[in-house]
mmCIF file of C-alpha atoms in Angstrom:
data_model
loop_
_atom_site.group_PDB
_atom_site.id
_atom_site.type_symbol
_atom_site.label_atom_id
_atom_site.label_comp_id
_atom_site.label_asym_id
_atom_site.label_seq_id
_atom_site.Cartn_x
_atom_site.Cartn_y
_atom_site.Cartn_z
ATOM 1 C CA ASN A 103 209.813 -186.144 -0.742
ATOM 2 C CA ALA A 104 208.830 -184.992 2.916
ATOM 3 C CA GLY A 105 209.045 -181.635 2.169
ATOM 4 C CA VAL A 106 209.409 -179.656 5.409
ATOM 5 C CA THR A 107 209.414 -181.525 8.641
ATOM 6 C CA GLN A 108 209.371 -180.414 12.222
ATOM 7 C CA THR A 109 210.381 -182.078 15.350
ATOM 8 C CA PRO A 110 208.632 -182.302 18.044
ATOM 9 C CA LYS A 111 205.067 -181.567 17.184
ATOM 10 C CA PHE A 112 204.037 -180.834 20.957
ATOM 11 C CA ARG A 113 206.145 -179.682 23.771
ATOM 12 C CA VAL A 114 205.584 -178.360 27.278
ATOM 13 C CA LEU A 115 208.221 -176.425 29.182
ATOM 14 C CA LYS A 116 208.502 -175.058 32.506
ATOM 15 C CA THR A 117 209.873 -171.352 32.572
ATOM 16 C CA GLY A 118 213.568 -171.279 32.704
ATOM 17 C CA GLN A 119 213.876 -174.467 30.791
ATOM 18 C CA SER A 120 215.921 -174.756 27.313
ATOM 19 C CA MET A 121 214.748 -176.646 23.981
ATOM 20 C CA THR A 122 215.617 -176.761 20.581
ATOM 21 C CA LEU A 123 212.997 -177.116 17.671
ATOM 22 C CA LEU A 124 214.324 -179.061 14.498
ATOM 23 C CA CYS A 125 213.425 -178.057 10.897
ATOM 24 C CA ALA A 126 214.480 -180.314 8.155
ATOM 25 C CA GLN A 127 213.673 -179.878 4.382
ATOM 26 C CA ASP A 128 214.641 -182.294 1.610
ATOM 27 C CA MET A 129 214.094 -179.739 -1.541
ATOM 28 C CA ASN A 130 217.737 -178.428 -1.556
ATOM 29 C CA HIS A 131 216.205 -175.314 -0.687
ATOM 30 C CA GLU A 132 218.816 -172.294 0.145
ATOM 31 C CA TYR A 133 216.686 -170.217 2.327
ATOM 32 C CA MET A 134 214.883 -171.261 5.665
ATOM 33 C CA TYR A 135 212.820 -169.380 7.996
ATOM 34 C CA TRP A 136 211.277 -169.655 11.353
ATOM 35 C CA TYR A 137 207.883 -167.885 12.431
ATOM 36 C CA ARG A 138 205.966 -167.912 15.603
ATOM 37 C CA GLN A 139 202.028 -167.932 15.344
ATOM 38 C CA ASP A 140 200.055 -166.033 17.920
ATOM 39 C CA PRO A 141 196.254 -165.594 18.128
ATOM 40 C CA GLY A 142 195.476 -162.319 16.363
ATOM 41 C CA MET A 143 199.052 -161.681 15.271
ATOM 42 C CA GLY A 144 199.289 -163.472 11.992
ATOM 43 C CA LEU A 145 202.833 -165.107 11.466
ATOM 44 C CA ARG A 146 205.890 -163.073 12.680
ATOM 45 C CA LEU A 147 209.518 -163.969 11.374
ATOM 46 C CA ILE A 148 211.800 -164.990 14.166
ATOM 47 C CA HIS A 149 215.103 -165.521 12.296
ATOM 48 C CA TYR A 150 215.929 -166.810 8.757
ATOM 49 C CA SER A 151 218.965 -168.087 6.547
ATOM 50 C CA VAL A 152 220.100 -167.406 3.166
ATOM 51 C CA GLY A 153 222.340 -170.255 3.181
ATOM 52 C CA GLU A 154 224.577 -172.955 5.281
ATOM 53 C CA GLY A 155 226.331 -171.316 7.814
ATOM 54 C CA THR A 156 224.496 -167.976 7.760
ATOM 55 C CA THR A 157 221.586 -166.611 9.965
ATOM 56 C CA ALA A 158 219.921 -163.279 10.412
ATOM 57 C CA LYS A 159 217.275 -161.817 12.651
ATOM 58 C CA GLY A 160 213.911 -161.195 11.841
ATOM 59 C CA GLU A 161 210.961 -159.193 13.374
ATOM 60 C CA VAL A 162 210.964 -160.710 16.633
ATOM 61 C CA PRO A 163 214.395 -162.401 17.576
ATOM 62 C CA ASP A 164 214.823 -161.837 21.016
ATOM 63 C CA GLY A 165 214.763 -164.748 23.455
ATOM 64 C CA TYR A 166 215.709 -167.387 20.278
ATOM 65 C CA ASN A 167 218.735 -168.536 18.958
ATOM 66 C CA VAL A 168 219.365 -170.384 15.869
ATOM 67 C CA SER A 169 221.939 -172.327 13.777
ATOM 68 C CA ARG A 170 222.245 -173.803 10.337
ATOM 69 C CA LEU A 171 225.067 -175.945 10.197
ATOM 70 C CA LYS A 172 223.583 -178.036 7.389
ATOM 71 C CA LYS A 173 222.010 -176.747 4.369
ATOM 72 C CA GLN A 174 218.903 -179.177 4.994
ATOM 73 C CA ASN A 175 218.754 -178.215 8.579
ATOM 74 C CA PHE A 176 217.584 -175.134 10.625
ATOM 75 C CA LEU A 177 217.410 -175.302 14.418
ATOM 76 C CA LEU A 178 215.628 -173.053 16.851
ATOM 77 C CA GLY A 179 216.673 -172.681 20.311
ATOM 78 C CA LEU A 180 215.261 -171.476 23.578
ATOM 79 C CA GLU A 181 217.817 -170.755 26.138
ATOM 80 C CA SER A 182 215.598 -169.589 28.817
ATOM 81 C CA ALA A 183 212.120 -170.263 28.080
ATOM 82 C CA ALA A 184 209.436 -167.614 29.352
ATOM 83 C CA PRO A 185 205.742 -167.914 29.180
ATOM 84 C CA SER A 186 205.655 -165.120 26.361
ATOM 85 C CA GLN A 187 207.163 -167.697 24.242
ATOM 86 C CA THR A 188 204.050 -170.019 24.409
ATOM 87 C CA SER A 189 203.059 -169.973 20.630
ATOM 88 C CA VAL A 190 202.894 -172.306 17.525
ATOM 89 C CA TYR A 191 206.139 -172.329 15.743
ATOM 90 C CA PHE A 192 206.337 -172.898 11.893
ATOM 91 C CA CYS A 193 209.529 -173.404 9.931
ATOM 92 C CA ALA A 194 209.556 -172.756 6.135
ATOM 93 C CA SER A 195 211.774 -172.812 3.155
ATOM 94 C CA SER A 196 212.410 -171.444 -0.386
ATOM 95 C CA TYR A 197 214.720 -171.383 -3.080
ATOM 96 C CA SER A 198 216.958 -168.247 -3.365
ATOM 97 C CA PRO A 199 215.510 -165.816 -5.548
ATOM 98 C CA TYR A 200 218.948 -165.334 -7.283
ATOM 99 C CA ARG A 201 219.003 -169.270 -8.074
ATOM 100 C CA TRP A 202 217.400 -168.622 -11.568
ATOM 101 C CA ALA A 203 217.304 -164.772 -11.514
ATOM 102 C CA GLN A 204 213.531 -165.225 -10.799
ATOM 103 C CA GLU A 205 212.245 -162.343 -8.415
ATOM 104 C CA THR A 206 210.482 -164.354 -5.734
ATOM 105 C CA TYR A 207 210.022 -168.115 -4.747
ATOM 106 C CA GLU A 208 207.176 -169.688 -2.834
ATOM 107 C CA GLN A 209 207.887 -170.470 0.857
ATOM 108 C CA TYR A 210 206.843 -173.997 1.859
ATOM 109 C CA PHE A 211 205.902 -174.624 5.326
ATOM 110 C CA GLY A 212 206.238 -177.411 7.866
ATOM 111 C CA PRO A 213 203.171 -178.654 10.186
ATOM 112 C CA GLY A 214 204.210 -176.656 13.154
ATOM 113 C CA THR A 215 205.176 -177.214 16.599
ATOM 114 C CA ARG A 216 202.882 -176.225 19.567
ATOM 115 C CA LEU A 217 204.851 -175.080 22.518
ATOM 116 C CA THR A 218 203.590 -174.251 25.961
ATOM 117 C CA VAL A 219 205.724 -172.627 28.551
ATOM 118 C CA THR A 220 204.121 -172.760 32.198
ATOM 119 C CA GLY B 288 208.176 -150.858 6.405
ATOM 120 C CA ASP B 289 206.312 -153.062 4.194
ATOM 121 C CA SER B 290 203.072 -154.437 5.728
ATOM 122 C CA VAL B 291 199.773 -155.987 4.907
ATOM 123 C CA THR B 292 196.440 -155.269 6.593
ATOM 124 C CA GLN B 293 193.574 -157.524 6.688
ATOM 125 C CA MET B 294 189.879 -156.831 7.376
ATOM 126 C CA GLU B 295 189.089 -157.356 11.201
ATOM 127 C CA GLY B 296 187.057 -160.358 12.348
ATOM 128 C CA PRO B 297 186.260 -163.862 11.454
ATOM 129 C CA VAL B 298 184.012 -164.587 8.568
ATOM 130 C CA THR B 299 180.964 -166.813 8.898
ATOM 131 C CA LEU B 300 178.815 -167.562 5.840
ATOM 132 C CA SER B 301 176.712 -170.475 4.400
ATOM 133 C CA GLU B 302 177.465 -172.846 1.751
ATOM 134 C CA GLU B 303 177.466 -171.493 -1.977
ATOM 135 C CA ALA B 304 177.640 -167.993 -0.774
ATOM 136 C CA PHE B 305 180.112 -165.686 -1.978
ATOM 137 C CA LEU B 306 183.228 -164.812 -0.233
ATOM 138 C CA THR B 307 185.261 -161.645 -0.191
ATOM 139 C CA ILE B 308 188.292 -161.195 2.216
ATOM 140 C CA ASN B 309 189.923 -157.502 2.151
ATOM 141 C CA CYS B 310 193.575 -157.093 1.948
ATOM 142 C CA THR B 311 195.609 -153.870 1.460
ATOM 143 C CA TYR B 312 199.300 -153.236 1.714
ATOM 144 C CA THR B 313 202.013 -150.733 2.277
ATOM 145 C CA ALA B 314 205.142 -151.041 0.474
ATOM 146 C CA THR B 315 208.016 -149.253 -1.484
ATOM 147 C CA GLY B 316 207.716 -150.595 -4.875
ATOM 148 C CA TYR B 317 205.403 -153.369 -6.159
ATOM 149 C CA PRO B 318 206.000 -156.341 -4.115
ATOM 150 C CA SER B 319 204.766 -159.923 -5.229
ATOM 151 C CA LEU B 320 201.547 -160.716 -3.210
ATOM 152 C CA PHE B 321 200.310 -163.815 -1.920
ATOM 153 C CA TRP B 322 197.298 -165.645 -0.361
ATOM 154 C CA TYR B 323 198.142 -168.695 2.019
ATOM 155 C CA VAL B 324 195.521 -170.857 3.559
ATOM 156 C CA GLN B 325 195.865 -173.090 6.892
ATOM 157 C CA TYR B 326 193.440 -175.707 7.430
ATOM 158 C CA PRO B 327 192.938 -176.851 10.997
ATOM 159 C CA GLY B 328 196.139 -178.487 12.568
ATOM 160 C CA GLU B 329 198.126 -177.966 9.332
ATOM 161 C CA GLY B 330 200.627 -175.565 8.222
ATOM 162 C CA LEU B 331 200.191 -172.977 5.703
ATOM 163 C CA GLN B 332 199.991 -173.724 1.813
ATOM 164 C CA LEU B 333 200.227 -171.257 -0.952
ATOM 165 C CA LEU B 334 196.729 -170.625 -2.411
ATOM 166 C CA LEU B 335 197.552 -168.113 -5.132
ATOM 167 C CA LYS B 336 200.080 -165.316 -5.959
ATOM 168 C CA ALA B 337 200.419 -162.346 -8.222
ATOM 169 C CA THR B 338 203.926 -160.793 -9.182
ATOM 170 C CA LYS B 339 202.788 -157.547 -10.836
ATOM 171 C CA ALA B 340 200.222 -154.926 -11.185
ATOM 172 C CA ASP B 341 197.012 -156.041 -12.641
ATOM 173 C CA ASP B 342 198.064 -159.674 -12.461
ATOM 174 C CA LYS B 343 195.043 -162.099 -11.442
ATOM 175 C CA GLY B 344 196.261 -164.908 -9.268
ATOM 176 C CA SER B 345 193.689 -167.984 -9.180
ATOM 177 C CA ASN B 346 193.239 -171.546 -7.734
ATOM 178 C CA LYS B 347 190.823 -173.986 -6.516
ATOM 179 C CA GLY B 348 187.994 -171.348 -7.282
ATOM 180 C CA PHE B 349 189.537 -168.458 -5.727
ATOM 181 C CA GLU B 350 190.865 -165.199 -7.348
ATOM 182 C CA ALA B 351 192.621 -162.011 -6.358
ATOM 183 C CA THR B 352 193.920 -159.281 -8.555
ATOM 184 C CA TYR B 353 196.872 -156.853 -7.966
ATOM 185 C CA ARG B 354 195.419 -153.517 -7.787
ATOM 186 C CA LYS B 355 198.302 -150.945 -7.627
ATOM 187 C CA GLU B 356 196.197 -147.929 -7.514
ATOM 188 C CA THR B 357 194.167 -149.090 -4.651
ATOM 189 C CA THR B 358 197.157 -150.937 -2.916
ATOM 190 C CA SER B 359 194.841 -154.099 -2.896
ATOM 191 C CA PHE B 360 194.646 -157.837 -3.405
ATOM 192 C CA HIS B 361 191.267 -158.982 -2.079
ATOM 193 C CA LEU B 362 190.634 -162.559 -2.179
ATOM 194 C CA GLU B 363 187.144 -163.903 -3.924
ATOM 195 C CA LYS B 364 185.142 -166.936 -4.436
ATOM 196 C CA GLY B 365 182.050 -167.282 -5.840
ATOM 197 C CA SER B 366 180.688 -170.430 -4.179
ATOM 198 C CA VAL B 367 182.167 -171.391 -0.875
ATOM 199 C CA GLN B 368 182.086 -175.036 0.290
ATOM 200 C CA VAL B 369 182.278 -176.481 3.885
ATOM 201 C CA SER B 370 185.707 -177.757 2.920
ATOM 202 C CA ASP B 371 186.855 -173.973 2.253
ATOM 203 C CA SER B 372 186.644 -173.548 6.069
ATOM 204 C CA ALA B 373 190.080 -172.271 7.095
ATOM 205 C CA VAL B 374 192.430 -169.427 8.194
ATOM 206 C CA TYR B 375 193.476 -167.177 5.036
ATOM 207 C CA PHE B 376 196.391 -164.952 5.080
ATOM 208 C CA CYS B 377 197.457 -162.364 2.690
ATOM 209 C CA ALA B 378 201.343 -161.750 2.476
ATOM 210 C CA LEU B 379 203.815 -159.674 0.438
ATOM 211 C CA ILE B 380 207.406 -160.337 -0.116
ATOM 212 C CA TYR B 381 210.380 -158.072 0.803
ATOM 213 C CA GLY B 382 213.918 -158.396 1.191
ATOM 214 C CA ASN B 383 215.766 -161.781 0.981
ATOM 215 C CA ASN B 384 212.406 -163.516 -0.047
ATOM 216 C CA ARG B 385 210.913 -162.788 3.618
ATOM 217 C CA LEU B 386 207.089 -162.728 3.866
ATOM 218 C CA ALA B 387 205.131 -160.149 5.841
ATOM 219 C CA PHE B 388 201.630 -161.466 6.731
ATOM 220 C CA GLY B 389 198.548 -160.069 7.665
ATOM 221 C CA LYS B 390 196.876 -161.107 10.818
ATOM 222 C CA GLY B 391 194.601 -163.819 9.157
ATOM 223 C CA ASN B 392 190.895 -164.335 8.728
ATOM 224 C CA GLN B 393 189.015 -167.213 10.047
ATOM 225 C CA VAL B 394 186.551 -168.374 7.596
ATOM 226 C CA VAL B 395 183.535 -170.637 8.567
ATOM 227 C CA VAL B 396 181.255 -172.152 6.065
ATOM 228 C CA ILE B 397 177.993 -173.381 7.481
ATOM 229 C CA PRO B 398 176.231 -176.328 5.486
#
């Protein structure tokens, strides 16, 4: 199993450009998440999805959109990139806590995408 | 809302020294608690977890005990190695299996 993969690994954008980050998982997980990691800030949740066709806002959703058209993929879009979106982006996935009536499940993380907006 | 606080600043220590990283949480109820580790250039990996009060999570020589009375989940290792150099994040679970992370601590182990 590849686990959680992210494409691309690195990207440089100019202010105002758009792009899409792709996350894919092969573990049949129901839940998927997008985080950003900034120095001294830890990881902050941008958006998440509890199943195919569903999305929800996290802690810092402004300036981002997401889509979950297939269970295994979760896309993060930047419509008009800004320098404040320079960050490392991580995708994660997990089983639903309702799958086997267990309270919590481990999140599995991808290797990250380093995005620079100039 | 639910949150996690980690001690400020990087931690630098010599090989075979004792490591402690402090973590406290604020939450309604008693959420599951986690320590994740991030090695250079990689994503996060689960290091250990505890799902209820007084539980002790352990892995790779690291330990942390869920203390309800002090709302803490401090990470400890008795004898660190250079290979333990990484960033360590404390986290808790809240609604819809979401994680709230602390800011992380860079640990540098010097040979």
